[in-house]
mmCIF file of C-alpha atoms in Angstrom:
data_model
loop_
_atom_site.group_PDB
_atom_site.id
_atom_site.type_symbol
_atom_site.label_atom_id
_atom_site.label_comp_id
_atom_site.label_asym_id
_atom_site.label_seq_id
_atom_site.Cartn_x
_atom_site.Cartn_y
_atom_site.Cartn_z
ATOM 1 C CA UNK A 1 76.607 84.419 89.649
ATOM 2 C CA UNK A 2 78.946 83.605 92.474
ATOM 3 C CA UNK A 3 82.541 82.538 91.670
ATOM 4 C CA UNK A 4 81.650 78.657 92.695
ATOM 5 C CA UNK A 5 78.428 78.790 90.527
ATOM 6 C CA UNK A 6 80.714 79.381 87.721
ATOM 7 C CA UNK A 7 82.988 76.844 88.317
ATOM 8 C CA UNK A 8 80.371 74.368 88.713
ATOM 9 C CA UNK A 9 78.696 75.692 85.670
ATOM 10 C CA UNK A 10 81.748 74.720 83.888
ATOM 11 C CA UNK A 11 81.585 70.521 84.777
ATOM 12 C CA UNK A 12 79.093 69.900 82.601
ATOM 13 C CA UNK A 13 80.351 72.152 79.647
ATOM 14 C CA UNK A 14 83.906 70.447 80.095
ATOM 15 C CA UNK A 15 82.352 66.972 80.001
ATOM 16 C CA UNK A 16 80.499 67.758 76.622
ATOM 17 C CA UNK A 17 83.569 68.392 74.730
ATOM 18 C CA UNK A 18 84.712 65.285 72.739
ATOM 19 C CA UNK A 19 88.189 64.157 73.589
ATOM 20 C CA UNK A 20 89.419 62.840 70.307
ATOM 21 C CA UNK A 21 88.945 66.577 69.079
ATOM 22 C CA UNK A 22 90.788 68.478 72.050
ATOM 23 C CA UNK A 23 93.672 65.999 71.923
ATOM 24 C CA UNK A 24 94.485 67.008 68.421
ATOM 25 C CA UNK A 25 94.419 70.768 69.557
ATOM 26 C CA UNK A 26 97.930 72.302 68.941
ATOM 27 C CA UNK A 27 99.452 75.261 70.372
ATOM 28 C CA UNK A 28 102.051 78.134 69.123
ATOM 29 C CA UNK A 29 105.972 78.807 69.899
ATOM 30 C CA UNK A 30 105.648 81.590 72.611
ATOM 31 C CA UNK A 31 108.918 83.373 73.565
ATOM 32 C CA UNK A 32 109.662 80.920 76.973
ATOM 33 C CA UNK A 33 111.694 77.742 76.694
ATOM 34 C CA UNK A 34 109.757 76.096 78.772
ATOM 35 C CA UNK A 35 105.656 76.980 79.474
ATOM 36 C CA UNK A 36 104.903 75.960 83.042
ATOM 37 C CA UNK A 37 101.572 76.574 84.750
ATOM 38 C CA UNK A 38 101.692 76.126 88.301
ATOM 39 C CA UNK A 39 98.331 75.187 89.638
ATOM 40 C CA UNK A 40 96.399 73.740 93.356
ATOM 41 C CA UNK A 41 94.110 75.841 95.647
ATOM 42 C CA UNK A 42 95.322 78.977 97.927
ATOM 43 C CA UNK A 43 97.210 77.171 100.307
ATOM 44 C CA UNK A 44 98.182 74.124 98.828
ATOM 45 C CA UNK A 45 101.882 74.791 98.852
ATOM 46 C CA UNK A 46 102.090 76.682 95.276
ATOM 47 C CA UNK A 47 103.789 79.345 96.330
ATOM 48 C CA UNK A 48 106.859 77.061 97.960
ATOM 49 C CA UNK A 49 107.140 75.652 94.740
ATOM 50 C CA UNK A 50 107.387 78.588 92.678
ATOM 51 C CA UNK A 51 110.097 79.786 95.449
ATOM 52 C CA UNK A 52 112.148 76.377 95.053
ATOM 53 C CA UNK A 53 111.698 76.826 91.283
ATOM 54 C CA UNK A 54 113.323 79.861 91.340
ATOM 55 C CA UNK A 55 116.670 79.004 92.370
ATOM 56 C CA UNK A 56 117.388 77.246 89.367
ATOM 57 C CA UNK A 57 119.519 78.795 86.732
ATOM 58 C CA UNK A 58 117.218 80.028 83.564
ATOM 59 C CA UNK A 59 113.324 79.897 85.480
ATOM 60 C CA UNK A 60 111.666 82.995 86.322
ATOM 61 C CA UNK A 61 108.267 83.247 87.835
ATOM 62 C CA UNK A 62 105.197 85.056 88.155
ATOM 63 C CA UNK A 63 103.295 85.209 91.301
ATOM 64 C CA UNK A 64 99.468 85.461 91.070
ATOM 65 C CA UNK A 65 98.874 87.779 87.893
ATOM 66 C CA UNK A 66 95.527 87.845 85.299
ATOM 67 C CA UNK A 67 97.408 86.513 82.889
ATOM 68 C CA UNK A 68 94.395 84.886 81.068
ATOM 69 C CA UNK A 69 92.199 88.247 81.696
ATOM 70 C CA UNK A 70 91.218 88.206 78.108
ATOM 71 C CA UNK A 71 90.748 84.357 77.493
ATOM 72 C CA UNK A 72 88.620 84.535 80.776
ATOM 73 C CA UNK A 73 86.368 87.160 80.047
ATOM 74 C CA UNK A 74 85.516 85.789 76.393
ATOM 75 C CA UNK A 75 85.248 82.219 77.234
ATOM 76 C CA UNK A 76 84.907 81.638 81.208
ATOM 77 C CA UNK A 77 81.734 80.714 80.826
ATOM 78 C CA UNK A 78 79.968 77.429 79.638
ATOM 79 C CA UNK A 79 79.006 79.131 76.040
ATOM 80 C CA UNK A 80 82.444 79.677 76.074
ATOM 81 C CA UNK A 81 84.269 76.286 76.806
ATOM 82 C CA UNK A 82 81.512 74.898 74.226
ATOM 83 C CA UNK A 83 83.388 76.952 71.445
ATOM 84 C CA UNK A 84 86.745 76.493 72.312
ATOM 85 C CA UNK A 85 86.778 73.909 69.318
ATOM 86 C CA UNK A 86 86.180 76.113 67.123
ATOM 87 C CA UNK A 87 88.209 79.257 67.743
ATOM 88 C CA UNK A 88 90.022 80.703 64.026
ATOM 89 C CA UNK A 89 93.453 80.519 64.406
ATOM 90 C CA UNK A 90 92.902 84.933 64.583
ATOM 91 C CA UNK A 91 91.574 84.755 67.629
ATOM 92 C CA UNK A 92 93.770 81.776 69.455
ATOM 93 C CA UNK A 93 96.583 84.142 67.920
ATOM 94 C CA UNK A 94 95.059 87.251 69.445
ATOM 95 C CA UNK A 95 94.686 85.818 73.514
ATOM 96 C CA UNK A 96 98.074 84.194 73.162
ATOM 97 C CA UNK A 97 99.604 87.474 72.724
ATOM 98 C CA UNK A 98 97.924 89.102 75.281
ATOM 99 C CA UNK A 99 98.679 87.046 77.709
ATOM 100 C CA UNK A 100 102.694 87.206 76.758
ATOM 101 C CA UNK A 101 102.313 90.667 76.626
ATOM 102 C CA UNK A 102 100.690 90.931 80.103
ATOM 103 C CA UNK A 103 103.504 88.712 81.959
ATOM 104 C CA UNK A 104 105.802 91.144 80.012
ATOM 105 C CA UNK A 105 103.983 94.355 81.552
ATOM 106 C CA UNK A 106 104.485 92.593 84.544
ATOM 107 C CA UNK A 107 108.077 92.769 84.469
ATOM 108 C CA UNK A 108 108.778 89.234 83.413
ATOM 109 C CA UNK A 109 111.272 89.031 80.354
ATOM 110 C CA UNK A 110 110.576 84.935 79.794
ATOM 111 C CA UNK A 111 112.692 84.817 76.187
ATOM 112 C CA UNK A 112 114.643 82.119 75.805
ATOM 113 C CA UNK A 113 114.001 81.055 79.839
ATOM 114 C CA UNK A 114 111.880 78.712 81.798
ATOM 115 C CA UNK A 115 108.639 80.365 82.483
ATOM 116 C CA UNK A 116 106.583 79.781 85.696
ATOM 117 C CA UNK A 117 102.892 81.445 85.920
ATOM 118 C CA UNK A 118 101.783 80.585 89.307
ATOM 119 C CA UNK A 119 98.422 80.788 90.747
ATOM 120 C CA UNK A 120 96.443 78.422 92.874
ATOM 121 C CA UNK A 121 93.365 81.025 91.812
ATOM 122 C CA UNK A 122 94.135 80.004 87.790
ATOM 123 C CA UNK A 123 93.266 76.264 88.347
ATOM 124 C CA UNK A 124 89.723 76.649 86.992
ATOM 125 C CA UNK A 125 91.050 77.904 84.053
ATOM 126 C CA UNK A 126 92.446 74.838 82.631
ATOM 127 C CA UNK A 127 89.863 74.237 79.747
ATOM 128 C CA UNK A 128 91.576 77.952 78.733
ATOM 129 C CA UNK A 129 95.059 76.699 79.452
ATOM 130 C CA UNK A 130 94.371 73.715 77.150
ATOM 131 C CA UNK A 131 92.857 75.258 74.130
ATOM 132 C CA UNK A 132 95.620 78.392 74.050
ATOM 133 C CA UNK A 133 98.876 76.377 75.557
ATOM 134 C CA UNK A 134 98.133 72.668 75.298
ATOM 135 C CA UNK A 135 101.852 72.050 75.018
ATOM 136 C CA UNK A 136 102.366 73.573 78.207
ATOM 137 C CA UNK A 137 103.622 71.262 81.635
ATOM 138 C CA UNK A 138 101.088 71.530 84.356
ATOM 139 C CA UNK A 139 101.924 71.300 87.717
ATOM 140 C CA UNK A 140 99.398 70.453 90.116
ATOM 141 C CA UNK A 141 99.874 70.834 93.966
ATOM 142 C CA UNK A 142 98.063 68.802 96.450
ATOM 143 C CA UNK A 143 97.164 69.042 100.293
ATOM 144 C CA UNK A 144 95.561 67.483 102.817
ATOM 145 C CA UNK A 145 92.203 69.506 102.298
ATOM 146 C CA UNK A 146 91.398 69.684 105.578
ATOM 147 C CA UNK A 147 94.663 71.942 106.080
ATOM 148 C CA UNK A 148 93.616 73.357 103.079
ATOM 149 C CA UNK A 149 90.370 74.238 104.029
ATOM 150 C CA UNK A 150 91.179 75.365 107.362
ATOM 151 C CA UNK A 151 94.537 77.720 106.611
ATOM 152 C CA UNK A 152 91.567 79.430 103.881
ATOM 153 C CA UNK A 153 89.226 80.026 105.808
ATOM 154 C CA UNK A 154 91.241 81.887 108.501
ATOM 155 C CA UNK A 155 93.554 83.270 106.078
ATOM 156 C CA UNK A 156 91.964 87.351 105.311
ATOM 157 C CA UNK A 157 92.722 87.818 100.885
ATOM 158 C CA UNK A 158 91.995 90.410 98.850
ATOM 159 C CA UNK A 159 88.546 90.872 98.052
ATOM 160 C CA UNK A 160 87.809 89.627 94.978
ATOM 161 C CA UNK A 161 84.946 87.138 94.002
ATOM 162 C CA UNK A 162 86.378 83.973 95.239
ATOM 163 C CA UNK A 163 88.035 85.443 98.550
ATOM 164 C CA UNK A 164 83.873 85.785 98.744
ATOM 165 C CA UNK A 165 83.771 82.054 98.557
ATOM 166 C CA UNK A 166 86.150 81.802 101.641
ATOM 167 C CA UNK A 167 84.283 83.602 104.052
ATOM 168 C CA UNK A 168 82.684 80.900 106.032
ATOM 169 C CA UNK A 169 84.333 77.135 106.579
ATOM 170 C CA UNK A 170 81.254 75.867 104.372
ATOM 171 C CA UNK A 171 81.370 78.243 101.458
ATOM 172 C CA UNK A 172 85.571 77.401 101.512
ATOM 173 C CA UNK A 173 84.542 73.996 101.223
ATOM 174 C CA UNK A 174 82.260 73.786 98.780
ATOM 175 C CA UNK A 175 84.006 76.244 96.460
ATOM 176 C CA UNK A 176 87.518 73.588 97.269
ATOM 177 C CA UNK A 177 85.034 70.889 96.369
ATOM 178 C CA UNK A 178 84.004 72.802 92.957
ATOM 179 C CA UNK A 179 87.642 73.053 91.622
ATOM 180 C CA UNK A 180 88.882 70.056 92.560
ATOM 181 C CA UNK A 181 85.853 68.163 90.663
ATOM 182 C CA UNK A 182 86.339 70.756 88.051
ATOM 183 C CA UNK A 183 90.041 69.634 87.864
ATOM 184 C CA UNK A 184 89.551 66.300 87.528
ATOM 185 C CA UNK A 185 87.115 66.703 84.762
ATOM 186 C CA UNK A 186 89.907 68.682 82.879
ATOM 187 C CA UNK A 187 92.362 65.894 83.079
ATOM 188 C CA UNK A 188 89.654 63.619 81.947
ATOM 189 C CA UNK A 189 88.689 65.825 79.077
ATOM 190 C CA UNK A 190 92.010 67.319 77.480
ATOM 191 C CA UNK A 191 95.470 66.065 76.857
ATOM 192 C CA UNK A 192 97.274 68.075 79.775
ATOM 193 C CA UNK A 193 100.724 67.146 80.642
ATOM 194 C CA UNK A 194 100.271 67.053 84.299
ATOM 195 C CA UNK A 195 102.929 66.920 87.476
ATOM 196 C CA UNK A 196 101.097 66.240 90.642
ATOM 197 C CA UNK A 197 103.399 67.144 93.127
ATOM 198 C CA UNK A 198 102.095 66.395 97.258
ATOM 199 C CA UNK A 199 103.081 68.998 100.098
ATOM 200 C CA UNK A 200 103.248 66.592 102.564
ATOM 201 C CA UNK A 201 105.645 64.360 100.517
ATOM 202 C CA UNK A 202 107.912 67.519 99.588
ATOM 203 C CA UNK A 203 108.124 68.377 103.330
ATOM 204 C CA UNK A 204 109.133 64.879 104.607
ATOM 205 C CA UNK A 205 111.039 63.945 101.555
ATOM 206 C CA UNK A 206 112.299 66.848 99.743
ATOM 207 C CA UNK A 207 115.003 65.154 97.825
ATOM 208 C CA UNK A 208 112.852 62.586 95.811
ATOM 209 C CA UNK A 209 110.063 65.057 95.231
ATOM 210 C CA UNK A 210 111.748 67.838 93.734
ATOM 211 C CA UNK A 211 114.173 65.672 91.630
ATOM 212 C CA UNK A 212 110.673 64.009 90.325
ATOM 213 C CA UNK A 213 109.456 67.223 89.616
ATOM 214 C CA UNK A 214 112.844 68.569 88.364
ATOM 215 C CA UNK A 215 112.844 65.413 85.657
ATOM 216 C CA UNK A 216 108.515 66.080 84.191
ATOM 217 C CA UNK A 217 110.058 69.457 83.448
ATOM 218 C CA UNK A 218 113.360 68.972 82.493
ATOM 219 C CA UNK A 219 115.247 71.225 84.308
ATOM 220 C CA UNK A 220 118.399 70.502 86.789
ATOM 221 C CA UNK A 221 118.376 69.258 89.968
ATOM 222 C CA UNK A 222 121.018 70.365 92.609
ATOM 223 C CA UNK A 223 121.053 70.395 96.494
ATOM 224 C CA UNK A 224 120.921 74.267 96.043
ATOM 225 C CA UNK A 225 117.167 73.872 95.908
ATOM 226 C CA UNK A 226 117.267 73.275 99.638
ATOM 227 C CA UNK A 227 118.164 77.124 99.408
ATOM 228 C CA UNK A 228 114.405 78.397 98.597
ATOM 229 C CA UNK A 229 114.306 80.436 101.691
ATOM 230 C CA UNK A 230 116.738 82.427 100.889
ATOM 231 C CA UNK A 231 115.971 83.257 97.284
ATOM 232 C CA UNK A 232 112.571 84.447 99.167
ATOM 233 C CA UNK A 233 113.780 86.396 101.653
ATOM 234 C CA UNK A 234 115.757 88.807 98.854
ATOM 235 C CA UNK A 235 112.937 88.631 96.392
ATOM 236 C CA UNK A 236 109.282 90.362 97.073
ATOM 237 C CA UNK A 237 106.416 87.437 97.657
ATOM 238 C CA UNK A 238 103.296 88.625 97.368
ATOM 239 C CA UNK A 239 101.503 85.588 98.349
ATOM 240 C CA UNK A 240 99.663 85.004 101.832
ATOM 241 C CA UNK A 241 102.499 82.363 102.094
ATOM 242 C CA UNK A 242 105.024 85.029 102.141
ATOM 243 C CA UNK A 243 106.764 84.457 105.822
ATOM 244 C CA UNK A 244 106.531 80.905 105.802
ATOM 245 C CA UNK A 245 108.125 80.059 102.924
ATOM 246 C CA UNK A 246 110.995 82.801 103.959
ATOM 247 C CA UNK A 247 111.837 80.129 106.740
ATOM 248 C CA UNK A 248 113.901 77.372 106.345
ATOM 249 C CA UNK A 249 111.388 73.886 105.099
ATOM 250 C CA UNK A 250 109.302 72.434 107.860
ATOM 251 C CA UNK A 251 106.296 69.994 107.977
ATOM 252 C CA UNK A 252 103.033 71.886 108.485
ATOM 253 C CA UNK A 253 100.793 69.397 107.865
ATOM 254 C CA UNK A 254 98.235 68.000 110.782
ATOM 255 C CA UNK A 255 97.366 71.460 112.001
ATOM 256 C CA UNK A 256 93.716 70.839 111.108
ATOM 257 C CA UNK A 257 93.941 68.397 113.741
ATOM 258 C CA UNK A 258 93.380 70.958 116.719
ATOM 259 C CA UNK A 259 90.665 72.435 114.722
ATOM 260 C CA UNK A 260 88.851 68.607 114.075
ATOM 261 C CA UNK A 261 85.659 69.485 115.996
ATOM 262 C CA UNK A 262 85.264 72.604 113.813
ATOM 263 C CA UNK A 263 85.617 71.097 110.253
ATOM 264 C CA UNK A 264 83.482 68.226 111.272
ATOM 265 C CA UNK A 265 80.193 69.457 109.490
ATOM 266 C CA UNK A 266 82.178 69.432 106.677
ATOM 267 C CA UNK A 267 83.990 66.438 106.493
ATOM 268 C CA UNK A 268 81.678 64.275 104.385
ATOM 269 C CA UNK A 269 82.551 66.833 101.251
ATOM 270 C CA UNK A 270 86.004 67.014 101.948
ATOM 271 C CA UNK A 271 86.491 63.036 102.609
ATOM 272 C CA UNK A 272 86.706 62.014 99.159
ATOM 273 C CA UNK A 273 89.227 64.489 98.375
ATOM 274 C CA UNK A 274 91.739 63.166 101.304
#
């Protein structure tokens, strides 16, 4: 099964679950302060977020890590959402320490701090987020999907399954199509305290949006968040978004624009998501 079968697969399943039951789920103290997943689609603008995070006293971040490995393999599947209900307290108990003990391997120490797992590639994992950390803020980040689409699609990842999905300016939009739908039927189906921060507002006003953002999680605002690029330039970023977000802020939005006869096939999947 291909990675966008799966997601699809999981619409459905997510639908099915009744939403008086998953708002009472609860979750557990973890060692953070503060739980934040930072979510989108490769691309989006995640990875300047995590970077403006950063310069605030007490957050520390994780770039792009398995985090959920565990949760994923047992329940990433639509047998698997359809139980989430009824996981023993054991085995929520068991994949919440495994995942704090994998950001710890990975050389996080998030006690007592303001803790940032960020990963566009984690957004179809929200029914997992919201069964094992339902008390956890959710940041969403938004683009123009036709940039979106377009930056993918030229961009060379990793191989893994989904970098699969990103091979051709179809499959990329389809699979984009996929998660967003798949996103949407998250927020409709589980009590997720969600952000949804726009990379085209953050670039033209930088002020409002981060002090918006700043206030849904609580943490300070100063004007040394206009300082991101250099915080990135003396810290490893492992991202494909690595050089530009080691450059001072600037607007790249529009650049699908030269590209407008190409993603024309595809526009009537991606209009509804503009």
């Amino acid at each position: 099964m291909s990675a966008r079968d799966s997601v699809e697969a999981l619409i459905p399943a997510v639908a099915r679950l009744d939403r008086e039951r998953t708002a009472r789920w609860r979750g557990a103290p973890g060692p953070a302060s503060r739980h934040i997943f930072l979510l989108g689609f490769p691309r989006s603008g995640t990875t300047l977020i995590e970077q403006i995070l950063g310069t605030i006293a007490g957050v520390v971040t994780l770039e792009e890590e398995s985090t959920l490995a565990l949760a994923a393999a047992r329940l990433f599947s639509p047998q698997g959402i359809a139980r989430l209900d009824e996981l023993g307290e054991s085995e929520l108990a068991e994949l919440r320490a495994d995942y704090w003990q994998r950001v710890a391997a990975a050389g996080v120490d998030a006690a007592g701090k303001s803790f940032v797992d960020m990963d566009p590639f984690k957004a179809p994992s929200l029914p997992l987020i919201a069964r094992l950390f339902p008390q956890a803020k959710i940041v969403l980040v938004r683009r123009d999907p036709r940039d979106v689409v377009w930056s993918c699609f030229r961009q060379t990842f990793a191989y893994s399954p989904v970098a699969l999905e990103l091979t051709t300016l179809e499959r990329t939009t389809r699979y984009y199509d996929a998660v967003m739908t798949l996103t949407v039927a998250c927020r409709d189906a589980f009590a997720l305290d969600v952000h949804e921060v726009r990379y085209e507002m953050l670039v033209r006003d930088f002020d409002a949006t981060t002090q918006a953002l700043c206030g849904f999680l609580d943490l300070p605002w100063s004007e040394g968040l206009r300082d991101f690029s250099s915080r990135a330039r003396a810290t490893p970023v492992k991202t494909a978004s690595a050089e530009q977000v080691r450059r001072s802020l600037y607007d790249g939005s529009g650049q699908w624009r030269r590209y407008a006869d190409k993603l024309a096939p595809v526009m009537p999947i991606l209009e509804r998501w503009i």
